[in-house]
Short mmCIF file of C-alpha atoms and ligand atoms in Angstrom, two decimals:
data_model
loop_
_atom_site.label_atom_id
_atom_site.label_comp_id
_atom_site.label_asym_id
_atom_site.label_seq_id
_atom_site.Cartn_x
_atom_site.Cartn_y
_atom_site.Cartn_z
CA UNK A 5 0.00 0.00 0.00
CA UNK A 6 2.90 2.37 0.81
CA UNK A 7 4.20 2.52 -2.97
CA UNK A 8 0.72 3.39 -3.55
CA UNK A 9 0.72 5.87 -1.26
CA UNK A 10 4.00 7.98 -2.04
CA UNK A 11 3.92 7.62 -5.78
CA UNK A 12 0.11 9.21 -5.60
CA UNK A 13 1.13 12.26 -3.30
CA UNK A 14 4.38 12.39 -6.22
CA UNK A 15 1.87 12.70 -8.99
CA UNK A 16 -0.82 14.34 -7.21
CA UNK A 17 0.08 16.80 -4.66
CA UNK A 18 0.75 20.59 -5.76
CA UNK A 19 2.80 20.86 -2.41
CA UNK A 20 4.72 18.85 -0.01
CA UNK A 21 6.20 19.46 3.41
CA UNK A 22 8.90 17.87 4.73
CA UNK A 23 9.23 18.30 8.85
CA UNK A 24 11.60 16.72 11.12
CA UNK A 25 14.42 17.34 13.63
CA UNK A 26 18.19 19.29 13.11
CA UNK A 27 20.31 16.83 10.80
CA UNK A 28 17.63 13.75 10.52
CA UNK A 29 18.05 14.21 6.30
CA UNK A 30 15.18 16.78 5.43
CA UNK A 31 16.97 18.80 3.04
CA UNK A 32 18.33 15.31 1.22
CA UNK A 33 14.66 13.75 1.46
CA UNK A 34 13.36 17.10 0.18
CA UNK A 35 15.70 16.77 -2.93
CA UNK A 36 14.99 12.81 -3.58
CA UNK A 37 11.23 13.61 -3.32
CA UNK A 38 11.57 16.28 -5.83
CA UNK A 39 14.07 14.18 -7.72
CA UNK A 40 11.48 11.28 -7.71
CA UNK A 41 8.53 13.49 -8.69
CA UNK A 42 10.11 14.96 -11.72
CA UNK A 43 11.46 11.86 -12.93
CA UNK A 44 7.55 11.01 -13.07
CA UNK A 45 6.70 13.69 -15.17
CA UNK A 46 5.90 16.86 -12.95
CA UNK A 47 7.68 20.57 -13.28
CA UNK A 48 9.23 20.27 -9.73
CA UNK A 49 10.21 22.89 -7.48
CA UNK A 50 12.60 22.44 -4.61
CA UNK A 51 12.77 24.84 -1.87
CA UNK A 52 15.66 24.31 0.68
CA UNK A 53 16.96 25.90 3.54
CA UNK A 54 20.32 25.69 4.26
CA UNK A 55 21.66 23.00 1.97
CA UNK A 56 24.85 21.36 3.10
CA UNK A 57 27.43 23.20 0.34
CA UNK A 58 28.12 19.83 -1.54
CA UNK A 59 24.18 19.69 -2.12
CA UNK A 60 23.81 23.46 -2.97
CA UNK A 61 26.35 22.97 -5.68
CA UNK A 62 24.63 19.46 -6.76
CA UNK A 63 21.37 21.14 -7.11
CA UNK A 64 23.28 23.95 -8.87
CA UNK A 65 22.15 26.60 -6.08
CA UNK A 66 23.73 29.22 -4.56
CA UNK A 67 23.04 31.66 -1.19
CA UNK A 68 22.20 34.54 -3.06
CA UNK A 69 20.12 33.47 -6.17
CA UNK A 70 17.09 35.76 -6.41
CA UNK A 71 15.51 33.15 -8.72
CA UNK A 72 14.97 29.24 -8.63
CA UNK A 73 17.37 27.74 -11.14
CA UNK A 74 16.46 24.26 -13.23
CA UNK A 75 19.42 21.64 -13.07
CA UNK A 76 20.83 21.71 -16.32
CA UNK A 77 19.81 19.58 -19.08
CA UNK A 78 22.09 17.48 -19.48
CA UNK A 79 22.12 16.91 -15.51
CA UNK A 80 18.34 16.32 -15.53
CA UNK A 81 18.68 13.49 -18.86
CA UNK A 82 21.60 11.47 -17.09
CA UNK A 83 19.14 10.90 -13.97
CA UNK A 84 16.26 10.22 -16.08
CA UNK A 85 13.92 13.45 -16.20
CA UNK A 86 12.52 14.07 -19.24
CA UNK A 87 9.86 16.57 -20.12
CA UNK A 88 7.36 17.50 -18.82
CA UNK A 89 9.07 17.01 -16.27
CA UNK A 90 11.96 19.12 -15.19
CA UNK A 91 13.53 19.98 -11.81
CA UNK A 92 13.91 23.26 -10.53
CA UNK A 93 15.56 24.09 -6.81
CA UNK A 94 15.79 27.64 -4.82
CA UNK A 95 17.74 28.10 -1.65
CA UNK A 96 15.42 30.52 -0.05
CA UNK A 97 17.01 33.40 1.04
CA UNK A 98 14.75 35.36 3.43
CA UNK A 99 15.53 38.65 3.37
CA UNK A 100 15.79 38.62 -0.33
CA UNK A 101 12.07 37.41 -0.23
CA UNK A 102 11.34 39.69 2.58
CA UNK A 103 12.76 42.29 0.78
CA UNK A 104 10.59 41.22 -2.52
CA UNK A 105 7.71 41.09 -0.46
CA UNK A 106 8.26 44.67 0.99
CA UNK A 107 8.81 46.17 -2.48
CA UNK A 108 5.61 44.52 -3.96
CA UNK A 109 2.94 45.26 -1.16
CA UNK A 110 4.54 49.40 -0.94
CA UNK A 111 2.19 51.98 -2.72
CA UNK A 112 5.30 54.35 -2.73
CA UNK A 113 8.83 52.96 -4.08
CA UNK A 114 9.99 55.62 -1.66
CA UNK A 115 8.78 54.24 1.28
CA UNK A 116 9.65 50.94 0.19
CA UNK A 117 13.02 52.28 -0.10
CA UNK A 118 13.62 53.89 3.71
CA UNK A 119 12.13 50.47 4.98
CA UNK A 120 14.43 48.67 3.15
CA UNK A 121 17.28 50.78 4.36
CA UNK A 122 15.95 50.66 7.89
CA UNK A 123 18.54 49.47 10.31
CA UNK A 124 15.49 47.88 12.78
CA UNK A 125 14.15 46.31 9.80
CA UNK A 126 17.55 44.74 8.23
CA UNK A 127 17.74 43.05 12.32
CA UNK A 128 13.79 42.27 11.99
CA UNK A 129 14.45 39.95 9.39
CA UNK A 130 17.30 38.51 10.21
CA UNK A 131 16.75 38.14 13.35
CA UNK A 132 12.96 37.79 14.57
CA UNK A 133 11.83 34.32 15.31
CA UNK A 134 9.73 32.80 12.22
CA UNK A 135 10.96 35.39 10.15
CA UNK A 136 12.29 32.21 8.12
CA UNK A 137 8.75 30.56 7.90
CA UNK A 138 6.97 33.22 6.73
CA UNK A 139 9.50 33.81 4.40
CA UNK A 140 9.64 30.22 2.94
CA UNK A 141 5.64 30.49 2.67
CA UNK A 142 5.93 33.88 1.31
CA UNK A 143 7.94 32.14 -1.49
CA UNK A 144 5.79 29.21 -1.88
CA UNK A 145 2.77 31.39 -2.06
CA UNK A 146 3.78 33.03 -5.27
CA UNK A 147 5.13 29.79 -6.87
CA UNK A 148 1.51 28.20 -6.51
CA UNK A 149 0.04 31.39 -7.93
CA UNK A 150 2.41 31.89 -10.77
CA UNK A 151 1.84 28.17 -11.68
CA UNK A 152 5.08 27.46 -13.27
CA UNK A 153 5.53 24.44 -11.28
CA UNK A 154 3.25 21.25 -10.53
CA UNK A 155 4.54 20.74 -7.42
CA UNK A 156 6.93 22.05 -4.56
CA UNK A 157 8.78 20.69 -2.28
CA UNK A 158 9.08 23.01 0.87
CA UNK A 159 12.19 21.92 3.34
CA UNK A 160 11.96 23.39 6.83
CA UNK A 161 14.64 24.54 8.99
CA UNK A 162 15.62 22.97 11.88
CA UNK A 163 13.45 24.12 14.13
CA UNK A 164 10.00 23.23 16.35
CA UNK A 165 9.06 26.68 14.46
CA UNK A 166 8.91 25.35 11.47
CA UNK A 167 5.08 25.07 11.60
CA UNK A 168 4.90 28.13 13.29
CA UNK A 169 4.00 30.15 10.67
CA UNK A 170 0.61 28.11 10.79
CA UNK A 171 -0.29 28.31 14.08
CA UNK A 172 -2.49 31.60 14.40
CA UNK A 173 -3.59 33.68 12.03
CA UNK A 174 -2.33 36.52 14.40
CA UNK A 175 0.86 35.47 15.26
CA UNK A 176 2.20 37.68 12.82
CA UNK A 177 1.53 41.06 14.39
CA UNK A 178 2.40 38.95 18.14
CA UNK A 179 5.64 40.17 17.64
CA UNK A 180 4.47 43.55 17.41
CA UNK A 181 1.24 43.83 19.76
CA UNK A 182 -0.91 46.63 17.94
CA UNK A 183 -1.23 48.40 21.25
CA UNK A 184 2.38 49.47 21.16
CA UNK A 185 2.94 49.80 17.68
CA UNK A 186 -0.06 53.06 18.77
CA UNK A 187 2.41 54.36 21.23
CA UNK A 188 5.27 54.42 19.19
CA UNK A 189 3.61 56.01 16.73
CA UNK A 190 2.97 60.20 16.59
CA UNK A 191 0.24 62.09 15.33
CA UNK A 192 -2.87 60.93 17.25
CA UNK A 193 -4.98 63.38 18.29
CA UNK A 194 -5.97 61.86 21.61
CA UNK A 195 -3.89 64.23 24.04
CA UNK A 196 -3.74 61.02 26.58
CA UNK A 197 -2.16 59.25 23.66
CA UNK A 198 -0.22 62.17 22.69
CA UNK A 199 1.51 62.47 26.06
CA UNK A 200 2.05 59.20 26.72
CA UNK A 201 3.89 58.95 23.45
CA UNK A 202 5.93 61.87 24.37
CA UNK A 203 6.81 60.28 27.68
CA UNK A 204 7.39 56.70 25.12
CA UNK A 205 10.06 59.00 23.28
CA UNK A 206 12.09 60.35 25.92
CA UNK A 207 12.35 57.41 27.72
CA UNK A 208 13.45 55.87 24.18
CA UNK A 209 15.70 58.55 23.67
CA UNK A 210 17.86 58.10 26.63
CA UNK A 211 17.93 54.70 26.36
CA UNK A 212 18.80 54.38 22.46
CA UNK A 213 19.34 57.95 21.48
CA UNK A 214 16.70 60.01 19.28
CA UNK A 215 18.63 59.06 15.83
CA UNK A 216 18.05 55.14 17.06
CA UNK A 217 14.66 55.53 18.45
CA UNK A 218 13.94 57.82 15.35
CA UNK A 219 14.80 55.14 12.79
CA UNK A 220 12.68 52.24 15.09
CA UNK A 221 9.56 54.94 14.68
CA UNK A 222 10.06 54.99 10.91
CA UNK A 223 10.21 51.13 10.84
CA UNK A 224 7.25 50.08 13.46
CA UNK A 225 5.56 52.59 10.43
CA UNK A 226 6.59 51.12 7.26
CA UNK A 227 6.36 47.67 8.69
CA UNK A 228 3.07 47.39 10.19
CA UNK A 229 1.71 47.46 6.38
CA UNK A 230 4.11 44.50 5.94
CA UNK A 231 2.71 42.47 9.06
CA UNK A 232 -0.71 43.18 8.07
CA UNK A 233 -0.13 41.41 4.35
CA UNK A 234 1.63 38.55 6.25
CA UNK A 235 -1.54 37.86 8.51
CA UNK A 236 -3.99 38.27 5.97
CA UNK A 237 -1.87 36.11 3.66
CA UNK A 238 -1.13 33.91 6.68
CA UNK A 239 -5.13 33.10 7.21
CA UNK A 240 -5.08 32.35 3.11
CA UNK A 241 -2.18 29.83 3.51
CA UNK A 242 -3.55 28.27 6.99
CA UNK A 243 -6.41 27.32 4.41
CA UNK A 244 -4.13 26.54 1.60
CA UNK A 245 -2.04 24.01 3.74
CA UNK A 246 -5.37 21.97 5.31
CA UNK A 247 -6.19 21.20 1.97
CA UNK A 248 -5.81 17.85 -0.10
CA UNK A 249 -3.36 19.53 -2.45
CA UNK A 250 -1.11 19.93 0.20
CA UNK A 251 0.99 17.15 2.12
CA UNK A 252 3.28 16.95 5.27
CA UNK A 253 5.92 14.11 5.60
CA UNK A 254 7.93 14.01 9.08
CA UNK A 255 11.44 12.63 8.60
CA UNK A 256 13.27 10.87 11.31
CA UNK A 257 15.95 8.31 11.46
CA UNK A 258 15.88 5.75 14.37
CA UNK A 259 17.55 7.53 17.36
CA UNK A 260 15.12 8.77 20.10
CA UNK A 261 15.49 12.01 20.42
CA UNK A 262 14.79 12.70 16.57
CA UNK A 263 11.88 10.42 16.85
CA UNK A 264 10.35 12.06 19.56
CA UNK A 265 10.75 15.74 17.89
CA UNK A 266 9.04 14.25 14.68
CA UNK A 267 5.98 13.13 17.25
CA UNK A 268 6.26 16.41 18.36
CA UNK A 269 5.14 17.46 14.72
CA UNK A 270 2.79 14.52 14.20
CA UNK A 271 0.80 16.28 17.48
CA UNK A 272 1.31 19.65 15.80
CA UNK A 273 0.21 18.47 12.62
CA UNK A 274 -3.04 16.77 14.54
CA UNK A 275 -3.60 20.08 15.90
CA UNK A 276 -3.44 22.16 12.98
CA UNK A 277 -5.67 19.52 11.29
CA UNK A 278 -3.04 19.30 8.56
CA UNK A 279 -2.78 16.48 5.99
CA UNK A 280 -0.08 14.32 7.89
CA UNK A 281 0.88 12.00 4.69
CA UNK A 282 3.51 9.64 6.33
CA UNK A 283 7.20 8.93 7.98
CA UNK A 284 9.90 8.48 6.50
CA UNK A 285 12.85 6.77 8.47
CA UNK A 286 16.19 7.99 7.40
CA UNK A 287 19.07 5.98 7.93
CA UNK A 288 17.56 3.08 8.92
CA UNK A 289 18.94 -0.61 8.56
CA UNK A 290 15.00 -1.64 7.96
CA UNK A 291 15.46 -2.61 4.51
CA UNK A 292 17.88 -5.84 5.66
CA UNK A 293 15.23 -7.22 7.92
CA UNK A 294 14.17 -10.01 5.47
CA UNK A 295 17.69 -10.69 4.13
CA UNK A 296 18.43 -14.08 4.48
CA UNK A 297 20.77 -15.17 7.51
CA UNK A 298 24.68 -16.64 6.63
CA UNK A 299 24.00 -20.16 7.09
CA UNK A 300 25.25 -24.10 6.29
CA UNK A 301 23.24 -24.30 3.59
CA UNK A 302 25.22 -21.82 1.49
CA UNK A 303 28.65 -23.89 1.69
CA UNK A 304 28.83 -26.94 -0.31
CA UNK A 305 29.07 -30.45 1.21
CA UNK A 306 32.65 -30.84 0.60
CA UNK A 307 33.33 -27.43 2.06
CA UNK A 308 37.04 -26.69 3.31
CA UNK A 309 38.14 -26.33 7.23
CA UNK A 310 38.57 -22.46 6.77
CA UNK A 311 35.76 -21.71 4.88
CA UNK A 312 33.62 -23.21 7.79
CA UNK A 313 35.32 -21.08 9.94
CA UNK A 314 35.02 -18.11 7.80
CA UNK A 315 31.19 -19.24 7.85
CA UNK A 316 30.89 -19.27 11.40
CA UNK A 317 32.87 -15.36 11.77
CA UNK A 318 30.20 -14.23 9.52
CA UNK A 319 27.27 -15.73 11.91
CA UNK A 320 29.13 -13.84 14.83
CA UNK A 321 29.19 -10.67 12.87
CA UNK A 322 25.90 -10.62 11.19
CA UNK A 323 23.96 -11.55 14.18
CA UNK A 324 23.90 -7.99 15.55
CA UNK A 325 23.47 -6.60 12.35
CA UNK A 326 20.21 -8.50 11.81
CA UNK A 327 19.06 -7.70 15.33
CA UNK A 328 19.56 -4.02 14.54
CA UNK A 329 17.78 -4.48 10.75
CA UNK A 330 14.32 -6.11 12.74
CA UNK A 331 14.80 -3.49 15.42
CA UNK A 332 14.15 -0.63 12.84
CA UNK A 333 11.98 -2.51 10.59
CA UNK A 334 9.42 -2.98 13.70
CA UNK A 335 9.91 1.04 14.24
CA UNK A 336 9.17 1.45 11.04
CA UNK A 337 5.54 -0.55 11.57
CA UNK A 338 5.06 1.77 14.47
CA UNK A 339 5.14 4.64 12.59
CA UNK A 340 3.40 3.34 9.83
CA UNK A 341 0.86 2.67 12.58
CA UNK A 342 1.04 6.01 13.99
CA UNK A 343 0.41 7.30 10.46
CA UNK A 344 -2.93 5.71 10.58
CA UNK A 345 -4.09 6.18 6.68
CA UNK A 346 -0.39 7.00 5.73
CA UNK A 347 2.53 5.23 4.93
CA UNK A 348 6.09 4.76 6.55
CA UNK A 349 9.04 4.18 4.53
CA UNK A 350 12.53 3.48 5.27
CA UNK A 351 15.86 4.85 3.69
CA UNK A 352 19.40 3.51 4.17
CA UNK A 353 22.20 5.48 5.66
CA UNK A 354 24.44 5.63 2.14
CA UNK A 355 28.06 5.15 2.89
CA UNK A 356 29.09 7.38 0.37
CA UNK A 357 26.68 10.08 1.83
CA UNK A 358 24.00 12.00 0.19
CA UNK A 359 25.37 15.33 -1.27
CA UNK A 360 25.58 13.76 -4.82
CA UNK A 361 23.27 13.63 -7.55
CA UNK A 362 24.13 9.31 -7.68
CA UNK A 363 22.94 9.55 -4.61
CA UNK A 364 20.03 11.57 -4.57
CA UNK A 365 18.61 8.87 -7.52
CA UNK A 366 19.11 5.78 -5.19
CA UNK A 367 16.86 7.50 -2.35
CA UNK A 368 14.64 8.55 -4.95
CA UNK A 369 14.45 4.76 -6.40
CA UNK A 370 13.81 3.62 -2.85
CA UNK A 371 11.66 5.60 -2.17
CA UNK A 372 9.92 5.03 -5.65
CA UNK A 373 9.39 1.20 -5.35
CA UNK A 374 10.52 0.82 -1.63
CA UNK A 375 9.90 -2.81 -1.39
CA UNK A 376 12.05 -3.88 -3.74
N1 LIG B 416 20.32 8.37 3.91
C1 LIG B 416 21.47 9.02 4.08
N2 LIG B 416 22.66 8.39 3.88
C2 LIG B 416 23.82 9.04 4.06
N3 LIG B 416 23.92 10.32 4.42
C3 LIG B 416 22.79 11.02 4.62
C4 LIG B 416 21.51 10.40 4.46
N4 LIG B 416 20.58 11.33 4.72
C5 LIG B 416 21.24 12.47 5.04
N5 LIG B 416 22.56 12.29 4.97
C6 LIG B 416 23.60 13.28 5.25
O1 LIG B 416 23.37 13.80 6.55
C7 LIG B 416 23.64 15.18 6.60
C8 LIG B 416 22.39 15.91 7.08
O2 LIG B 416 21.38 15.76 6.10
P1 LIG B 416 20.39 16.96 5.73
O3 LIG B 416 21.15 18.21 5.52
O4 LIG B 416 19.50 16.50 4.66
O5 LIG B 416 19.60 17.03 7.11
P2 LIG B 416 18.57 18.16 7.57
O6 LIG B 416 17.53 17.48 8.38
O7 LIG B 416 18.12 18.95 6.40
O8 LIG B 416 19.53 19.04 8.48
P3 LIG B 416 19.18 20.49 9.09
O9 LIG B 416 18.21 20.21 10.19
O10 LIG B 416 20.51 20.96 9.59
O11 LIG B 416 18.60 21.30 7.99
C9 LIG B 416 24.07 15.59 5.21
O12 LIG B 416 25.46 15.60 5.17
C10 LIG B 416 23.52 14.48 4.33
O13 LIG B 416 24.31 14.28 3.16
MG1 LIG B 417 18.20 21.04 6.09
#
């Protein structure tokens, strides 16, 4: 049922999440997902976040790119895409999105231009928690509007936050409560309001300095336009993401304390009522569960002394081995349990790792026609 399962979200799904713990493989799943889906025929988008620099330069990506970029060609024939399909990755850069977004939603370029300049706004965005999220879905927003791609893969950073962006609709102005964006702001005509703004300023001014608390006037301004769009938009995408276009796939690999931080998501996910698709274990010896044990049977009758003993040395060594494969492949039923309608699949640890392309197309085959 699982091949079923993930080769239907691969042709069907306009977008898919991929959640998980720091280091558990997101960014590699995210890129063998995408891999996998344009290989079946689909314009694919891959957004990551924070690629390791060997996978940045295998997806041909870069920090700074203000535009996704499609593997080359040639790149895309030698793993087996061929149009329609095509493969397409961005490493989202959020302040060059925030900045986008800013220039787009200003009436005046002017304005847009002192916000942009704004010292208080160049540490908003790098620096305000979520900043990232809204970012990413800032980016995926226009992709699904622009409808150059069939589907996108959205990596998430390494964070609980990474659903954040999800949670409330007003989350976005929590970081600026409305009440105090009123204070900072001059020119009410409420003389209360007017003198406890004055008071607001000094008190600002000797502890920042009028230039400083100046320039944070100007940007609790300009941005609250900004933070408006992003909760409006944010209600739109809460909607967006509940939807059956949309899937969520929580990555772990077999140690605890990543699988407890993807539960954490599964519960998150439950909450949010978000389509939770499935699990996928990373790094997981699973796949050697049914492989036959070293036994007699394989030597021939007239086998020699030492290859006996050789025999017997692989018993010794494979028995733990084995123990570990049935170990994962049971965790791997629990989550498939835990998925209820969903699927579970398991990936190997590569040796080699999984920066290059060769390697991206063996996940992407697993994870293809996993049982096989
Ligand atoms: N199945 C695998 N076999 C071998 N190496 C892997 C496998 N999956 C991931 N890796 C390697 O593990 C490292 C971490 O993977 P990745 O960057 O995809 O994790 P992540 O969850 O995105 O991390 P972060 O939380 O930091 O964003 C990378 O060097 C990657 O090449
Ligand atoms: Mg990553």
């Amino acid at each position: 049922m699982s091949v079923v399962e993930l080769s239907r979200l691969l042709a069907e799904k306009r977008v898919i999440v991929v959640c998980g713990a720091g280091g558990v493989g997101k960014t590699t799943t995210s890129a063998s997902l995408a891999l996998a889906a344009a290989r079946g025929g689909r314009r694919v988008l891959v957004i990551t976040i924070d690629p390791s620099k060997r996978l940045a330069q295998t997806l041909g990506v870069s920090p700074h790119d203000p535009e996704p970029r499609a593997l080359p060609l040639e790149r895309q024939r030698a793993v087996g895409i061929e149009g329609p399909g095509s493969l397409t990755a961005w490493m989202l850069d959020p302040q060059a999105v925030s900045d986008r977004t800013v220039r787009s939603l200003a009436t005046d370029p002017a304005k847009a231009d002192l916000l942009l300049q704004n010292r208080v706004y160049r540490h908003v965005t790098s620096m305000v928690a979520g900043m990232q999220e809204y970012t990413a879905v800032e980016a995926l927003h226009r992709f699904i509007e622009d409808d150059h791609y069939d589907l996108v893969l959205l990596d998430t950073p390494p964070s609980r936050n990474a659903l954040r962006f999800l949670d409330a609709p007003s989350r976005a102005t929590a970081f600026l409560d409305r009440r105090v964006i009123r204070l900072f702001v001059p020119g009410s005509h409420n003389p209360i309001r007017q003198v406890a703004t004055k008071m607001f300023e000094r008190l600002l001014d000797l502890a920042f300095g009028s230039a400083a608390r100046a320039e944070l006037q100007q940007f609790i301004v300009l941005f609250e336009q900004v933070l408006v769009y992003l909760n409006r938009n944010q209600t739109e995408m809460q909607r967006f993401f509940a939807s059956s276009d949309v899937a969520f796939l929580l990555v772990s690999t077999p140690r605890q304390e990543a699988l407890d931080e993807a539960f954490y998501f599964e519960e998150k996910t439950r909450d949010l009522s978000l389509p939770l698709a499935g699990y996928i274990l990373n790094r997981s010896r699973a796949w050697a569960a049914n492989r036959p044990m070293p036994s007699e049977e394989l030597l021939p009758k007239d086998a020699s002394a030492v290859a006996r003993r050789a025999l017997t040395k692989l018993v010794e060594l494979a028995g733990p081995e084995a123990e570990s494969a049935r170990q994962h492949e049971g965790l791997r039923e629990e989550l498939a349990v835990r998925a209820g309608e969903g699927f579970a699949l398991a990936l190997p640890e590569l040796p080699s790792g999984a920066s290059e392309l060769e390697s991206l197309v063996v996940l992407a085959d697993r994870l293809a026609a996993p049982d096989t």
